[in-house]
């Protein structure tokens, strides 16, 4: 395999990892958003605030604070995604056409 193909594969792998991180953050936020539609009975677990006992009766209405991303974590994940996506495209475009024909182009 050529150095260019290796570089593309590394860039592709980095972008796949960044994409997975952003998908995980988005899933956490979407899940919390669904819970908060009925916010009057929602609660948050794993945080140092006393929650009335009756709210613990419905585990489906709990948001896990340990999974909740900070604004800095969201910004970092998005920045990393865009940087790795750009690098993946640069490395793909640097491949000779004969190699580009052998692989799928970047998609996400």
XYZ file of C-alpha atoms in Angstrom:
108
model
C 0.000 0.000 0.000
C 1.293 3.445 -0.843
C 2.103 6.083 1.761
C -0.776 8.157 0.389
C -3.208 5.281 0.959
C -1.898 4.805 4.499
C -2.307 8.519 5.198
C -5.830 8.453 3.812
C -6.722 5.402 5.924
C -5.407 7.131 9.060
C -7.391 10.281 8.240
C -10.474 8.175 7.516
C -10.121 6.325 10.840
C -9.664 9.604 12.746
C -12.815 10.999 11.160
C -14.783 7.851 11.946
C -13.755 8.200 15.594
C -14.685 11.895 15.644
C -18.020 11.082 14.014
C -18.751 8.415 16.636
C -17.984 10.892 19.419
C -20.362 13.495 17.953
C -23.053 10.855 17.421
C -22.760 9.806 21.070
C -23.096 13.414 22.253
C -26.075 13.979 19.967
C -27.754 10.787 21.222
C -27.313 11.880 24.842
C -28.809 15.285 24.138
C -31.677 13.840 22.077
C -32.482 11.378 24.850
C -32.515 14.158 27.440
C -34.670 16.271 25.131
C -37.211 13.455 24.879
C -37.278 13.143 28.663
C -37.635 16.884 29.105
C -40.763 16.981 26.946
C -42.481 15.883 30.138
C -40.170 17.944 32.327
C -42.552 18.133 35.285
C -41.752 14.514 36.165
C -38.158 14.423 34.909
C -35.113 14.284 37.142
C -31.361 14.046 36.848
C -29.303 11.281 38.455
C -25.701 11.327 39.610
C -25.619 14.940 40.632
C -25.387 16.439 44.105
C -28.953 17.734 44.392
C -31.668 16.145 46.517
C -34.518 14.910 44.351
C -37.913 14.033 45.840
C -38.264 10.257 46.232
C -41.421 10.010 44.145
C -39.463 11.043 41.052
C -37.302 7.926 41.331
C -40.313 5.744 40.620
C -39.964 6.179 36.851
C -36.436 5.299 35.691
C -37.318 6.327 32.134
C -37.587 9.945 33.216
C -34.019 10.217 34.523
C -31.163 12.019 32.798
C -27.724 10.710 33.808
C -25.532 13.706 34.682
C -22.370 11.623 34.195
C -23.169 11.316 30.506
C -24.134 14.949 30.011
C -21.527 16.796 27.920
C -20.239 20.218 28.858
C -20.369 23.010 26.308
C -16.578 22.737 26.041
C -16.835 18.997 25.297
C -19.431 19.631 22.593
C -17.307 22.382 21.037
C -14.205 20.193 21.159
C -15.982 17.233 19.547
C -17.434 19.394 16.775
C -14.090 21.095 16.132
C -12.363 17.711 16.009
C -14.984 16.357 13.600
C -14.585 19.283 11.195
C -10.779 19.113 11.341
C -10.666 15.361 10.736
C -13.261 15.627 7.965
C -11.206 18.303 6.236
C -8.036 16.197 6.589
C -9.816 13.111 5.263
C -10.931 15.045 2.181
C -7.442 16.476 1.626
C -5.853 13.014 1.890
C -8.474 11.482 -0.406
C -7.984 14.189 -3.023
C -4.202 13.677 -2.827
C -4.570 10.026 -3.814
C -3.762 9.116 -7.385
C -6.938 8.441 -9.363
C -6.072 4.728 -9.616
C -6.296 4.498 -5.803
C -9.410 6.656 -5.563
C -11.168 4.173 -7.824
C -10.372 1.340 -5.396
C -11.989 2.888 -2.334
C -15.161 4.692 -1.425
C -14.821 8.469 -1.147
C -15.403 10.198 2.188
C -19.121 10.318 2.945
C -19.943 11.630 6.410
